[in-house]
Coordinates of C-alpha atoms in Angstrom, one line a residue:
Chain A
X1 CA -26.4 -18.8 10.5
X2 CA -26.9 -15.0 9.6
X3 CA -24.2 -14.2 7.0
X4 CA -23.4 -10.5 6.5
X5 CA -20.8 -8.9 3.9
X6 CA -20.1 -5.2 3.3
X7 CA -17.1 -3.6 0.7
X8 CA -15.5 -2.5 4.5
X9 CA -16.4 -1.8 8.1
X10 CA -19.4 0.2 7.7
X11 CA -21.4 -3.1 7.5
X12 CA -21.1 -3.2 11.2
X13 CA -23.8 -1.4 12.4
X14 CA -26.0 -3.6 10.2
X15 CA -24.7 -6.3 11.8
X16 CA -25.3 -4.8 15.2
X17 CA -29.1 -3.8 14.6
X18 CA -29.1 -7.2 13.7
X19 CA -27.9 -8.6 16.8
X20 CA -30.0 -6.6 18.9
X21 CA -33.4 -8.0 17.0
X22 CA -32.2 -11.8 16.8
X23 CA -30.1 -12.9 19.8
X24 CA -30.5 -16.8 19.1
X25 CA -29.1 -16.2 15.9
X26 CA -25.4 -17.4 15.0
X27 CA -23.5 -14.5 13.1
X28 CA -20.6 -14.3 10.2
X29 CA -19.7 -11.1 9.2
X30 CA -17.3 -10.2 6.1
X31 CA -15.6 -6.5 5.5
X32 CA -13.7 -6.8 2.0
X33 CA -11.2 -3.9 3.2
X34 CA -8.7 -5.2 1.0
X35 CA -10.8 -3.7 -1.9
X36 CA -12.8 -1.2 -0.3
X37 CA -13.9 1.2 -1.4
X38 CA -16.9 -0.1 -4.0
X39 CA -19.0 3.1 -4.6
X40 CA -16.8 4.7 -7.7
X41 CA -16.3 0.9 -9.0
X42 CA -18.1 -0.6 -12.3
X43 CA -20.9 -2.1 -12.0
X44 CA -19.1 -5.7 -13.7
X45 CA -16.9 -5.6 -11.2
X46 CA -18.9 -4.7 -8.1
X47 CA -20.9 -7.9 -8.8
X48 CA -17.7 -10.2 -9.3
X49 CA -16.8 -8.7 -5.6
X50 CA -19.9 -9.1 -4.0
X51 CA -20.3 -12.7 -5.5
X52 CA -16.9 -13.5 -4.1
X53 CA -18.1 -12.0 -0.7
X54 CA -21.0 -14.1 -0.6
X55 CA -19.3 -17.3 -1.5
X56 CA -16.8 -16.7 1.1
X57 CA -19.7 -16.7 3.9
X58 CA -21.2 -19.6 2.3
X59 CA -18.3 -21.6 2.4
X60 CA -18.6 -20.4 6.6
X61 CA -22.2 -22.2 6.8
X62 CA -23.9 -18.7 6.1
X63 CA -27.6 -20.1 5.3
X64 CA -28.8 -17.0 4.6
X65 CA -26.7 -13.4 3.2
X66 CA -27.6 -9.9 4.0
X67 CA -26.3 -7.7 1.4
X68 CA -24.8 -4.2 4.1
X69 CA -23.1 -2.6 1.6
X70 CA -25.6 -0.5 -0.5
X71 CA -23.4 -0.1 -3.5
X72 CA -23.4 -4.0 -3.9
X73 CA -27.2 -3.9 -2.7
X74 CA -28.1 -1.6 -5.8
X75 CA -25.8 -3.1 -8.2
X76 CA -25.4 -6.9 -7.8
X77 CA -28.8 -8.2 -5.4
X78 CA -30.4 -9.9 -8.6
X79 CA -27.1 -11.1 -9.5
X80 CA -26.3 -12.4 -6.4
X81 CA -29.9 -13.9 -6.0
X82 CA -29.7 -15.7 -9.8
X83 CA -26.3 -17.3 -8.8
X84 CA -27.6 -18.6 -5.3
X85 CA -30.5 -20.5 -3.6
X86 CA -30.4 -19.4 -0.3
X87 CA -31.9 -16.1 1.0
X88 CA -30.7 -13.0 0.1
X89 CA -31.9 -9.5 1.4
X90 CA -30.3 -6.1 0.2
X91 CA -30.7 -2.9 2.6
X92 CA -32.1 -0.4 -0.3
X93 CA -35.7 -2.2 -0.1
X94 CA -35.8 -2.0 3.5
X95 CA -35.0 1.8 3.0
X96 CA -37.7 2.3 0.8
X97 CA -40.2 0.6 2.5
X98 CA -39.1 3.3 6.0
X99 CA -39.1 5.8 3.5
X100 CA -42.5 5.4 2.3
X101 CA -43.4 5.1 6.3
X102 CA -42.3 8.4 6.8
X103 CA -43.3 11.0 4.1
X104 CA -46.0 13.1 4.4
X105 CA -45.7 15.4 1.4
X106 CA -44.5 12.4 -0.8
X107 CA -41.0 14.3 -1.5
X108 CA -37.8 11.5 -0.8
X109 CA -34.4 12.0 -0.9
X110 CA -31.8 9.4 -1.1
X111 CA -28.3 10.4 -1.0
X112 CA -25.3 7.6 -1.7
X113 CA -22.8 6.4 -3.6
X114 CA -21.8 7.4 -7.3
X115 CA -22.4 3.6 -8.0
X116 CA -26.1 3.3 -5.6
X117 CA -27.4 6.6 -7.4
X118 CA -26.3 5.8 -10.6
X119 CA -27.9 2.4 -11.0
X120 CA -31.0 4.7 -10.4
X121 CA -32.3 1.8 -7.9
X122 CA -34.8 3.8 -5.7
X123 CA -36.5 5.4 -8.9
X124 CA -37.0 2.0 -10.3
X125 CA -38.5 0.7 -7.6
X126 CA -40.7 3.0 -7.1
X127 CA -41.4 3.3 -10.8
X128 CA -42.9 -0.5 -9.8
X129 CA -44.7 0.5 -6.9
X130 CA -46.5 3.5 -8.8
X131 CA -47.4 0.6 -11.5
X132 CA -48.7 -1.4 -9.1
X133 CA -51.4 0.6 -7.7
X134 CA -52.9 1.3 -10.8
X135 CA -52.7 -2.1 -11.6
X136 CA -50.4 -2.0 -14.7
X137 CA -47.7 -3.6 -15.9
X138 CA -44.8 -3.7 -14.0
X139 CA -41.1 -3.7 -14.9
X140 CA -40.4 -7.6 -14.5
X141 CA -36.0 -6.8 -14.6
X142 CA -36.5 -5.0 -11.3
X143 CA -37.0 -6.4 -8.1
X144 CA -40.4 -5.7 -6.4
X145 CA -40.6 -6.5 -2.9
X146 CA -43.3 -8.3 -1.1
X147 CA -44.2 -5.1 1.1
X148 CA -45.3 -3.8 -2.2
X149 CA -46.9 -6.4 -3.6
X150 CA -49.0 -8.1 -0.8
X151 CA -50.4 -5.0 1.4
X152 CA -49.0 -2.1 0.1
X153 CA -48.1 0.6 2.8
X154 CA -51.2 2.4 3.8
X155 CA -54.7 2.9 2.0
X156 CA -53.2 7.0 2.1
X157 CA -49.7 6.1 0.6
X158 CA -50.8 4.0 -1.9
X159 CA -52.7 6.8 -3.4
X160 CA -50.0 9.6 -2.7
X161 CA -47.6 10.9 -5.6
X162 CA -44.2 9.7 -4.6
X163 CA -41.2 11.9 -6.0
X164 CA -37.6 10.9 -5.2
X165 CA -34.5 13.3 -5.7
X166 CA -31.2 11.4 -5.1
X167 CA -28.1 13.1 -5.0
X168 CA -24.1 11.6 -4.9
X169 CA -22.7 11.9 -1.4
X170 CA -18.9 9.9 -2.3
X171 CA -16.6 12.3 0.3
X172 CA -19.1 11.8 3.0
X173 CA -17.6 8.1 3.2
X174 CA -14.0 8.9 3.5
X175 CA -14.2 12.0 5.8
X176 CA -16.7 9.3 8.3
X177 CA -13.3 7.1 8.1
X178 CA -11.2 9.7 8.7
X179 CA -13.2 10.8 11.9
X180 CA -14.2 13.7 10.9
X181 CA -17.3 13.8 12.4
X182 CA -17.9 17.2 13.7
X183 CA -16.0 19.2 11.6
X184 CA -16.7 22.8 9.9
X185 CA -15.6 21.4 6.5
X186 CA -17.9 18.2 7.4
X187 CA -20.5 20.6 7.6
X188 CA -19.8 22.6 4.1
X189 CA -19.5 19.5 2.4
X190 CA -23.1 18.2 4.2
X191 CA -24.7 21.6 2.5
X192 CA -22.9 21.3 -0.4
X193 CA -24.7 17.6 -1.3
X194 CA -28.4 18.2 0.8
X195 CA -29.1 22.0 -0.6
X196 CA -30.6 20.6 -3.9
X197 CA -32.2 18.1 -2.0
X198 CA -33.3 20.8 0.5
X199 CA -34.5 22.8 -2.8
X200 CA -36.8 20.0 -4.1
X201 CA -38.8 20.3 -0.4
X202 CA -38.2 16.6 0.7
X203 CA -39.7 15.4 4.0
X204 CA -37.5 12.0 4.3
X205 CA -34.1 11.3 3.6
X206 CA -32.9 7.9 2.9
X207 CA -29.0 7.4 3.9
X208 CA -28.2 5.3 1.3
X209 CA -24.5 4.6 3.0
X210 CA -23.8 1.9 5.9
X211 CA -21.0 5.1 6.8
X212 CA -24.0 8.0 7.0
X213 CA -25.7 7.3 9.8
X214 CA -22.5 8.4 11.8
X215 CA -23.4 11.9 10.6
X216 CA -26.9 11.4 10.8
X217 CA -27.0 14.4 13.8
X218 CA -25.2 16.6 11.8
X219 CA -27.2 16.0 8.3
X220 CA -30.5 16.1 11.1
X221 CA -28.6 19.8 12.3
X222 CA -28.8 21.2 8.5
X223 CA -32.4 19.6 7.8
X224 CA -34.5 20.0 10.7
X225 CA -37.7 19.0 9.9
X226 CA -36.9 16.1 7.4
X227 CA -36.9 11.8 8.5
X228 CA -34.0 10.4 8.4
X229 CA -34.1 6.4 7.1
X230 CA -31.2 4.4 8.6
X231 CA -31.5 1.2 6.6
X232 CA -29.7 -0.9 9.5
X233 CA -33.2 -0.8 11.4
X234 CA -35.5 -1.9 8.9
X235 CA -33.1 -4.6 7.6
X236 CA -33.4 -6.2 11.2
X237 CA -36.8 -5.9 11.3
X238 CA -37.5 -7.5 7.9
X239 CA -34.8 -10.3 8.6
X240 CA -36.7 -11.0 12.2
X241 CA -40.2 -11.1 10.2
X242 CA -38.8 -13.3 7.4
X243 CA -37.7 -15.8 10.2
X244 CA -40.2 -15.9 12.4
X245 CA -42.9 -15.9 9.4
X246 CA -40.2 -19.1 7.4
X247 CA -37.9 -20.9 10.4
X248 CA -40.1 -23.6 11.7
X249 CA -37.6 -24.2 15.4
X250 CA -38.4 -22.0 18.0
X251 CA -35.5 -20.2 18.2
X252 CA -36.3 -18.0 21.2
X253 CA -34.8 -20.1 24.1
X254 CA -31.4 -21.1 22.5
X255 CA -28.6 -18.5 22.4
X256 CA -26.2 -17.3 19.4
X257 CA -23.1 -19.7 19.8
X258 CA -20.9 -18.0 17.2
X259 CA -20.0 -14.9 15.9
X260 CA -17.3 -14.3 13.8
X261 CA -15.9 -11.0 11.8
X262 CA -13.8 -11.2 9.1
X263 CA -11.8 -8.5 7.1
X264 CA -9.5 -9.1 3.8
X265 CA -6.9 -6.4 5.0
X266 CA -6.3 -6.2 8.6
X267 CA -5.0 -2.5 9.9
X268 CA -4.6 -0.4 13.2
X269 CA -6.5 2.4 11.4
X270 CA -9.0 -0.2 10.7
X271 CA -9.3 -1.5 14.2
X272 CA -9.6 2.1 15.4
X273 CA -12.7 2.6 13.0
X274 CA -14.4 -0.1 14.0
X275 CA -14.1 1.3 18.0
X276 CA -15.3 4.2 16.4
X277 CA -18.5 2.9 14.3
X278 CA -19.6 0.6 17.2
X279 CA -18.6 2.2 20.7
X280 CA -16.5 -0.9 21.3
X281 CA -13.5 -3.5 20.3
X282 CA -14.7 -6.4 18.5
X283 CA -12.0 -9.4 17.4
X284 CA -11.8 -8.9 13.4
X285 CA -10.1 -11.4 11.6
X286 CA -7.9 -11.5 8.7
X287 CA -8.6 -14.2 6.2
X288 CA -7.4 -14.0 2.4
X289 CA -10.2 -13.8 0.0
X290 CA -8.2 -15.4 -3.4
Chain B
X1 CA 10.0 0.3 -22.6
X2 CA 9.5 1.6 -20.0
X3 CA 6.5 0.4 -17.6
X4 CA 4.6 2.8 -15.1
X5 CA 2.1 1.8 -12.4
X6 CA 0.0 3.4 -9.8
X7 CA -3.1 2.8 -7.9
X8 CA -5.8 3.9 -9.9
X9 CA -5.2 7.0 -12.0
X10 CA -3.1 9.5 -10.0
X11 CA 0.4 8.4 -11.9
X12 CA -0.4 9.3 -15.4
X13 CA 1.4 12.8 -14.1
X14 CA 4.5 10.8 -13.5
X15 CA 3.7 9.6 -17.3
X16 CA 3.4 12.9 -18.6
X17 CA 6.6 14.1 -16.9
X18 CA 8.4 11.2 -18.2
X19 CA 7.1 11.3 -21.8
X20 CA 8.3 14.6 -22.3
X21 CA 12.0 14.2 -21.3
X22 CA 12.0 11.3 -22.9
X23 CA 10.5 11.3 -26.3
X24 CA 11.8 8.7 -28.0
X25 CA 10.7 5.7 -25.3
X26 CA 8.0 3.2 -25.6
X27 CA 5.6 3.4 -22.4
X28 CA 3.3 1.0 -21.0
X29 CA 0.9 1.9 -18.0
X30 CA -1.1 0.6 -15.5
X31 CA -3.5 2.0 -13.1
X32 CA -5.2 -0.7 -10.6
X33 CA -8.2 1.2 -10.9
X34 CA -9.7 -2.2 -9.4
X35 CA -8.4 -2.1 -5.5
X36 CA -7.3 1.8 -5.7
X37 CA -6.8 3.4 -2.7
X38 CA -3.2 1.7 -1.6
X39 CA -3.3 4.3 1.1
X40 CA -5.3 3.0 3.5
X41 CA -4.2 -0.7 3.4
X42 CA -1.4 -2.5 4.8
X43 CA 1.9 -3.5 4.2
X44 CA 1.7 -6.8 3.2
X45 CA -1.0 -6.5 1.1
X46 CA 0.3 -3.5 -0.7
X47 CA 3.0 -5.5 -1.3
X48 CA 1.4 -8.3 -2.8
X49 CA -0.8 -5.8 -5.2
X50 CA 2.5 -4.0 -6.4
X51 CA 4.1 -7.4 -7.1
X52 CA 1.2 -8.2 -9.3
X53 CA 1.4 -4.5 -10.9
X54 CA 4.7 -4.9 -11.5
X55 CA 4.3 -8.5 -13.2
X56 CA 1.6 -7.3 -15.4
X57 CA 4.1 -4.3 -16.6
X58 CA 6.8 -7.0 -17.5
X59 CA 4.2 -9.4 -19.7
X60 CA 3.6 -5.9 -21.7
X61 CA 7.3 -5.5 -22.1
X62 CA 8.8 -3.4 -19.2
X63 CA 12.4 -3.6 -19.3
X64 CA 12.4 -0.7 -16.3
X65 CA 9.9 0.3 -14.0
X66 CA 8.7 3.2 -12.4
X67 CA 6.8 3.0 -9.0
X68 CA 4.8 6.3 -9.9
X69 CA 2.1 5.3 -6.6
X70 CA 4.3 7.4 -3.2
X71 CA 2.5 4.6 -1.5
X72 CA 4.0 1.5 -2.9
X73 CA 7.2 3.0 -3.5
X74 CA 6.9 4.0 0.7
X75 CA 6.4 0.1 1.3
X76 CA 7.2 -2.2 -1.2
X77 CA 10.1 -1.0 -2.9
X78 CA 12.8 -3.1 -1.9
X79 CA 10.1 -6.1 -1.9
X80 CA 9.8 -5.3 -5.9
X81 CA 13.6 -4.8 -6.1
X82 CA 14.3 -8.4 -4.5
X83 CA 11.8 -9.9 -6.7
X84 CA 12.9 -8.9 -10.5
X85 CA 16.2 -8.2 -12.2
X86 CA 15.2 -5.2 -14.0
X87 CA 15.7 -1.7 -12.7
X88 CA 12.7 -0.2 -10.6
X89 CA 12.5 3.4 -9.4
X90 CA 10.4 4.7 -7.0
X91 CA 9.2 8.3 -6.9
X92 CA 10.4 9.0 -2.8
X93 CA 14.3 9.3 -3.3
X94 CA 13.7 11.9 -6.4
X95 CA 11.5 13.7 -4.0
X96 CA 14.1 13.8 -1.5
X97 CA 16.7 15.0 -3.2
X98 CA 14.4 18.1 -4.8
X99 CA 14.1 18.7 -0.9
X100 CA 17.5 18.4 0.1
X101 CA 17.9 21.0 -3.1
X102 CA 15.7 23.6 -2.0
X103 CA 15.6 23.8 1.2
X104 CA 17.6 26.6 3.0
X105 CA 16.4 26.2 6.3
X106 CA 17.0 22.2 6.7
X107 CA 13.3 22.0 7.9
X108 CA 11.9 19.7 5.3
X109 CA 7.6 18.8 5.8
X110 CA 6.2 16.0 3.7
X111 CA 2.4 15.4 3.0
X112 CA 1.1 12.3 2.3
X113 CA -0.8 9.1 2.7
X114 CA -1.4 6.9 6.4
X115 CA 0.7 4.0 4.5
X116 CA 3.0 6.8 3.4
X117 CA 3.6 8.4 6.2
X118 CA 3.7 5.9 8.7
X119 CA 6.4 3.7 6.9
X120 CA 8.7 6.7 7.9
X121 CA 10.4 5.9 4.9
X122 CA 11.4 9.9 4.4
X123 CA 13.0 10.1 7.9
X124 CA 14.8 6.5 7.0
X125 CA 16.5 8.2 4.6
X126 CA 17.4 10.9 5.6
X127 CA 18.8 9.3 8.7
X128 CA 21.1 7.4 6.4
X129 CA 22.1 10.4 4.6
X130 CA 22.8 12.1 8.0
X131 CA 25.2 8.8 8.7
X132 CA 27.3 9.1 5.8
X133 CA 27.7 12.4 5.8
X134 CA 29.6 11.7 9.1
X135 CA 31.4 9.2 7.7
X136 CA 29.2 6.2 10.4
X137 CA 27.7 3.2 9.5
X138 CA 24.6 3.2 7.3
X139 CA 21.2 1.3 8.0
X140 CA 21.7 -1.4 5.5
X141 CA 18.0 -2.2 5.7
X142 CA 17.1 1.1 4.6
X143 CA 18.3 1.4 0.5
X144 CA 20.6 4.5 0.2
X145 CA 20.5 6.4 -3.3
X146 CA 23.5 7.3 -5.9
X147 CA 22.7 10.8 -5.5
X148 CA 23.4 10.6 -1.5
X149 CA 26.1 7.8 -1.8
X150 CA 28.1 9.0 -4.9
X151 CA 28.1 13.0 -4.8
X152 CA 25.9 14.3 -1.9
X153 CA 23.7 17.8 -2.8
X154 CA 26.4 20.6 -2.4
X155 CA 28.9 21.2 0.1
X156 CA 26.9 23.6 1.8
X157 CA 23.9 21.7 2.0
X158 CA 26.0 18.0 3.0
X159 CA 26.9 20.1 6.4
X160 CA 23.5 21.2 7.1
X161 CA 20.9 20.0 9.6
X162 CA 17.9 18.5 8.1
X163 CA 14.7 18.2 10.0
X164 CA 11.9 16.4 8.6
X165 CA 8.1 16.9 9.7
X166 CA 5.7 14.6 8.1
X167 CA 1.6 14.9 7.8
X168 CA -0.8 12.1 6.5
X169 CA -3.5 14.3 4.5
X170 CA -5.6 11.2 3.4
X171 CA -8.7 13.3 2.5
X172 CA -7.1 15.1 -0.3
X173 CA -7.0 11.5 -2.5
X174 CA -10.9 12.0 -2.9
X175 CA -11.3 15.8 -2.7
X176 CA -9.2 15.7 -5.8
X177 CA -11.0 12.9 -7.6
X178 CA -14.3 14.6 -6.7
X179 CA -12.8 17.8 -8.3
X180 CA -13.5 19.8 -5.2
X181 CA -10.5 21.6 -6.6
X182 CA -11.0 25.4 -5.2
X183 CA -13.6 25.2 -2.5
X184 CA -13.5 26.3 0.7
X185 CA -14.1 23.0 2.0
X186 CA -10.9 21.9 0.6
X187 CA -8.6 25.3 2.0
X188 CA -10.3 24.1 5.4
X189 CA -8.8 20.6 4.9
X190 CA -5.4 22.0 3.9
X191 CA -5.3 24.3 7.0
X192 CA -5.5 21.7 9.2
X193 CA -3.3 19.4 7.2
X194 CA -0.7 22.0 7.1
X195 CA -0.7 23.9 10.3
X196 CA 1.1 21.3 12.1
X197 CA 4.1 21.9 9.5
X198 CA 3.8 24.9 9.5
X199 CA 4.5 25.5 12.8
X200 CA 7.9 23.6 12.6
X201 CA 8.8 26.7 10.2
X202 CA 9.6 24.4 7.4
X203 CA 10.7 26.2 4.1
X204 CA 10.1 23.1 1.7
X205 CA 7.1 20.4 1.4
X206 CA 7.6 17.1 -0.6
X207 CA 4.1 16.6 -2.0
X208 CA 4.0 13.3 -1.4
X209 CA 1.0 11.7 -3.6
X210 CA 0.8 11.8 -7.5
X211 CA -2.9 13.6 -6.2
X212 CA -1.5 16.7 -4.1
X213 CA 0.2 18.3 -7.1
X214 CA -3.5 19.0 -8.5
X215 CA -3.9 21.3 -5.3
X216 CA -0.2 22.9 -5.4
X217 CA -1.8 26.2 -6.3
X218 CA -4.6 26.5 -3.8
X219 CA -1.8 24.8 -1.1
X220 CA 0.8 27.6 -2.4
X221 CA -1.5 30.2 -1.4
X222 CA -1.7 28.8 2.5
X223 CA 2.0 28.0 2.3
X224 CA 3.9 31.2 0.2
X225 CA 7.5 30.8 1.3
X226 CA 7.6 27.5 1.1
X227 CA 8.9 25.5 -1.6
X228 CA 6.3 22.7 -3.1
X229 CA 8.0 19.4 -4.8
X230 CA 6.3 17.6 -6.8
X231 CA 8.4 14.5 -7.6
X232 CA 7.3 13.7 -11.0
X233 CA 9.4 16.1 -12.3
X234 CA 12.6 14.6 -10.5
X235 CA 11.7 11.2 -10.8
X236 CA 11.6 11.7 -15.1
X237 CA 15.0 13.6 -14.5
X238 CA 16.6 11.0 -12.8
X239 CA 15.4 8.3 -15.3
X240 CA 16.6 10.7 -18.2
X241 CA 19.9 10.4 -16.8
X242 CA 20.5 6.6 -15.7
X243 CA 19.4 5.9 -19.6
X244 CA 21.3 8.6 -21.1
X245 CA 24.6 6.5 -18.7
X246 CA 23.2 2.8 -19.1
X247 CA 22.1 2.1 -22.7
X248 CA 24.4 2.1 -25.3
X249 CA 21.8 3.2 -28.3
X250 CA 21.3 6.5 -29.1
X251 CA 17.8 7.0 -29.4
X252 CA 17.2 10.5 -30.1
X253 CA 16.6 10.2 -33.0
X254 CA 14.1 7.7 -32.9
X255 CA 10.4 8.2 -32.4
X256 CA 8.2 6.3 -29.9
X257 CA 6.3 3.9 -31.2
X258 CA 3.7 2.7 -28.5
X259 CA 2.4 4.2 -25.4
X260 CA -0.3 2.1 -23.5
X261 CA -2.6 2.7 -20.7
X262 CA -4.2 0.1 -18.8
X263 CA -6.4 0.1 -16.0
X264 CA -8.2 -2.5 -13.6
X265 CA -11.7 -1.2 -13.9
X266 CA -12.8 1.2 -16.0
X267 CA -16.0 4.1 -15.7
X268 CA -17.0 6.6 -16.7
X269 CA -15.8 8.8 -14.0
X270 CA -12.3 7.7 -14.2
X271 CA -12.3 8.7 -17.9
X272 CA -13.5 12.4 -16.3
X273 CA -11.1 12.6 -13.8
X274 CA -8.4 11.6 -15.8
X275 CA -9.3 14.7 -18.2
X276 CA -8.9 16.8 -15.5
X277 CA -5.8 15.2 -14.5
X278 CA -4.0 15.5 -17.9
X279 CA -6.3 18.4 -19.4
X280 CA -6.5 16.1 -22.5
X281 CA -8.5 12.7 -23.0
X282 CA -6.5 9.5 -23.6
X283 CA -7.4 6.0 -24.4
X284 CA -7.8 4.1 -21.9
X285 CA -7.9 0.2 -22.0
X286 CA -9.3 -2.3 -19.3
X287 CA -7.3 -5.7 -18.5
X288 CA -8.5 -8.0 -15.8
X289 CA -5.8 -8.4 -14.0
X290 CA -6.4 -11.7 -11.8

């Protein structure tokens, strides 16, 4: 069983790109709405939430936890992965790696939370990939993926100077909630947080937010000729490789026999969201967290 | 002493109205910087987090509380009321009576959060006030203030038709905290917040979250006949007079001799905002509340 947690409902469409890759797989899903939102939260108290979330989907026979939330992905992954001995994948490596898929001219962007661009995440990591190829030393308190360590991306990105500019996106979350979608003042806003990314002449865009790719036409609109990395689909594709290459039963015949979503605050506003983020009504349920 | 709480950070404007009508009280506050924004979540479980607020006032010494959050005092008033001895005010019934005040028209608006707005808590009271005004039966579920119940506003105004129009304007929690004070993003946002009201030709707006009263100015300039109340400044007038008629002490000669501020989680960005809240820095202390 796939466990999935994010701070609310943006989580979902992680959990959908999920779905779509591993159909055999059963599914728990956890949205901590009673304490959403993380991104302006301390980084002490981001991990004691997303250690909670995780032990919560434990205790529902999650064998494996997928960090949605990119906040708690940035912040709390090691500390997560120190306090547990399952599994446990965050959605900012699968970001990179699609980032460093993309570029041409080497110039990323990553736009996020105050808490995801403040932890400085993406620079660190690809601080360690740099290392890496010129065989030095790497930075042993950050994470380095397996992508990077075992083959690298391409004999031409290997070589190329990687810059990355990130920039704090915080009211993009609240006006997706609010449905503002295609809005003038959606737009402003949009210009206001990509023009110094625009400046720096970046080719790829990492929307480090599970809310983003809601606005993802819009941003695409403003920045014509730039990638933009949804994490939700390289997640699912990592997660399908990891069990294909680690599950030993042949999965593909059987079919998922459960899949259940939980939220910590249960609201009609909430519930109209969700219609919102996926297309469709799905059966959230309320469960108390303490 | 006298306890305050709010959500996160917003209430420390009730503070400052209170502190200067009433120099000579000890204060205590708390901000649950932790789980902030009440707006969005529901009933129950802004009830529960106000009863824990509350609780936390009363170990630091509260023998009176103010519900500075529009939110909580919207939904969990009477909850708090049933659960402690002490005297609680909430900041909605000042509001209303600095409405019932100004207004010449009758045609009140109010602005303010989904939770807010859809506990219809406004309307309930002034339904109430309508009722005794002609002498019928009171909803008894709905708590009816001394201001209504002993004297009414004025003669004049006691006869008068009030209307009241109501708006939730969630966005303008986090255009505030992200200081996007004077942009034109913001002016778009309060257009289409306001237009609705404005339509129903009202002549007075309760600004009905301890945030709005950051944007009166640039909401003034959309809104120039209209009469903008904030209810921090009612709320610390009404206290000023139920302790000038309750406690026997005179204490104006007295000095105050502790004033804390707590909060749930603490960055450095709150520590920012709350500079631009108060124009001044303060010291704020963390306290885990669970």
């Amino acid at each position: 069983m796939i466990g999935i947690f994010d701070s609310g409902i943006g989580g979902l469409t992680v959990a959908k790109a999920i779905k779509k890759v591993l159909p055999s797989y059963d599914l728990v899903y956890f949205g901590d709405t009673a304490r959403v939102p993380y991104g302006n939260k301390s980084d002490d108290l981001i991990k004691q939430y997303a250690l909670e979330d995780a032990k919560f989907l434990i205790s529902k026979g999650a064998k494996i936890i997928i960090v949605a939330c990119n906040t708690a992905s940035s912040v709390a992954l090691d500390y997560l992965r120190s306090n547990f001995d399952i599994p446990i994948f965050g959605v900012i490596e699968p970001a990179v790696r699609g980032a460093l898929e993309a570029t041409v001219n080497g110039n990323i962007g990553v736009i996020g939370t105050r808490a995801t661009i403040n932890s400085k995440v993406f620079e660190k990591l690809l601080k360690n990939f740099d290392l890496l190829k010129q065989n030095k030393k790497i930075d042993k308190n950050v994470n380095v993926p397996a992508f990077m360590r075992k083959q690298g991306i391409s004999p031409v990105k290997d070589k190329m100077k990687i810059n990355i500019f990130s920039q704090s996106a915080p009211l993009l979350v609240p006006l997706t909630e609010e449905g503002h979608l295609n809005r003038p003042e959606t737009i402003k806003i949009i210009k206001y947080y990509i023009s110094p990314l625009k400046m720096k002449q970046i080719d790829t865009l990492i929307l480090g937010c599970t809310h983003y790719p809601l606005l993802k036409d819009l941003i695409q609109t403003k920045m014509k000729n730039t990638t933009l990395i949804d994490s939700a689909v390289y997640i699912a594709e990592d997660l399908r490789k990891y069990l294909s290459a680690n599950i030993d039963i042949d999965r593909s015949l059987s079919k998922r026999k459960c899949e259940n979503y939980y939220v910590s605050d249960l609201t009609l506003h909430t519930q109209n969201i969700v219609q919102k983020f996926l297309g469709k009504k799905i059966n959230l349920e309320y469960v108390k967290l303490n």
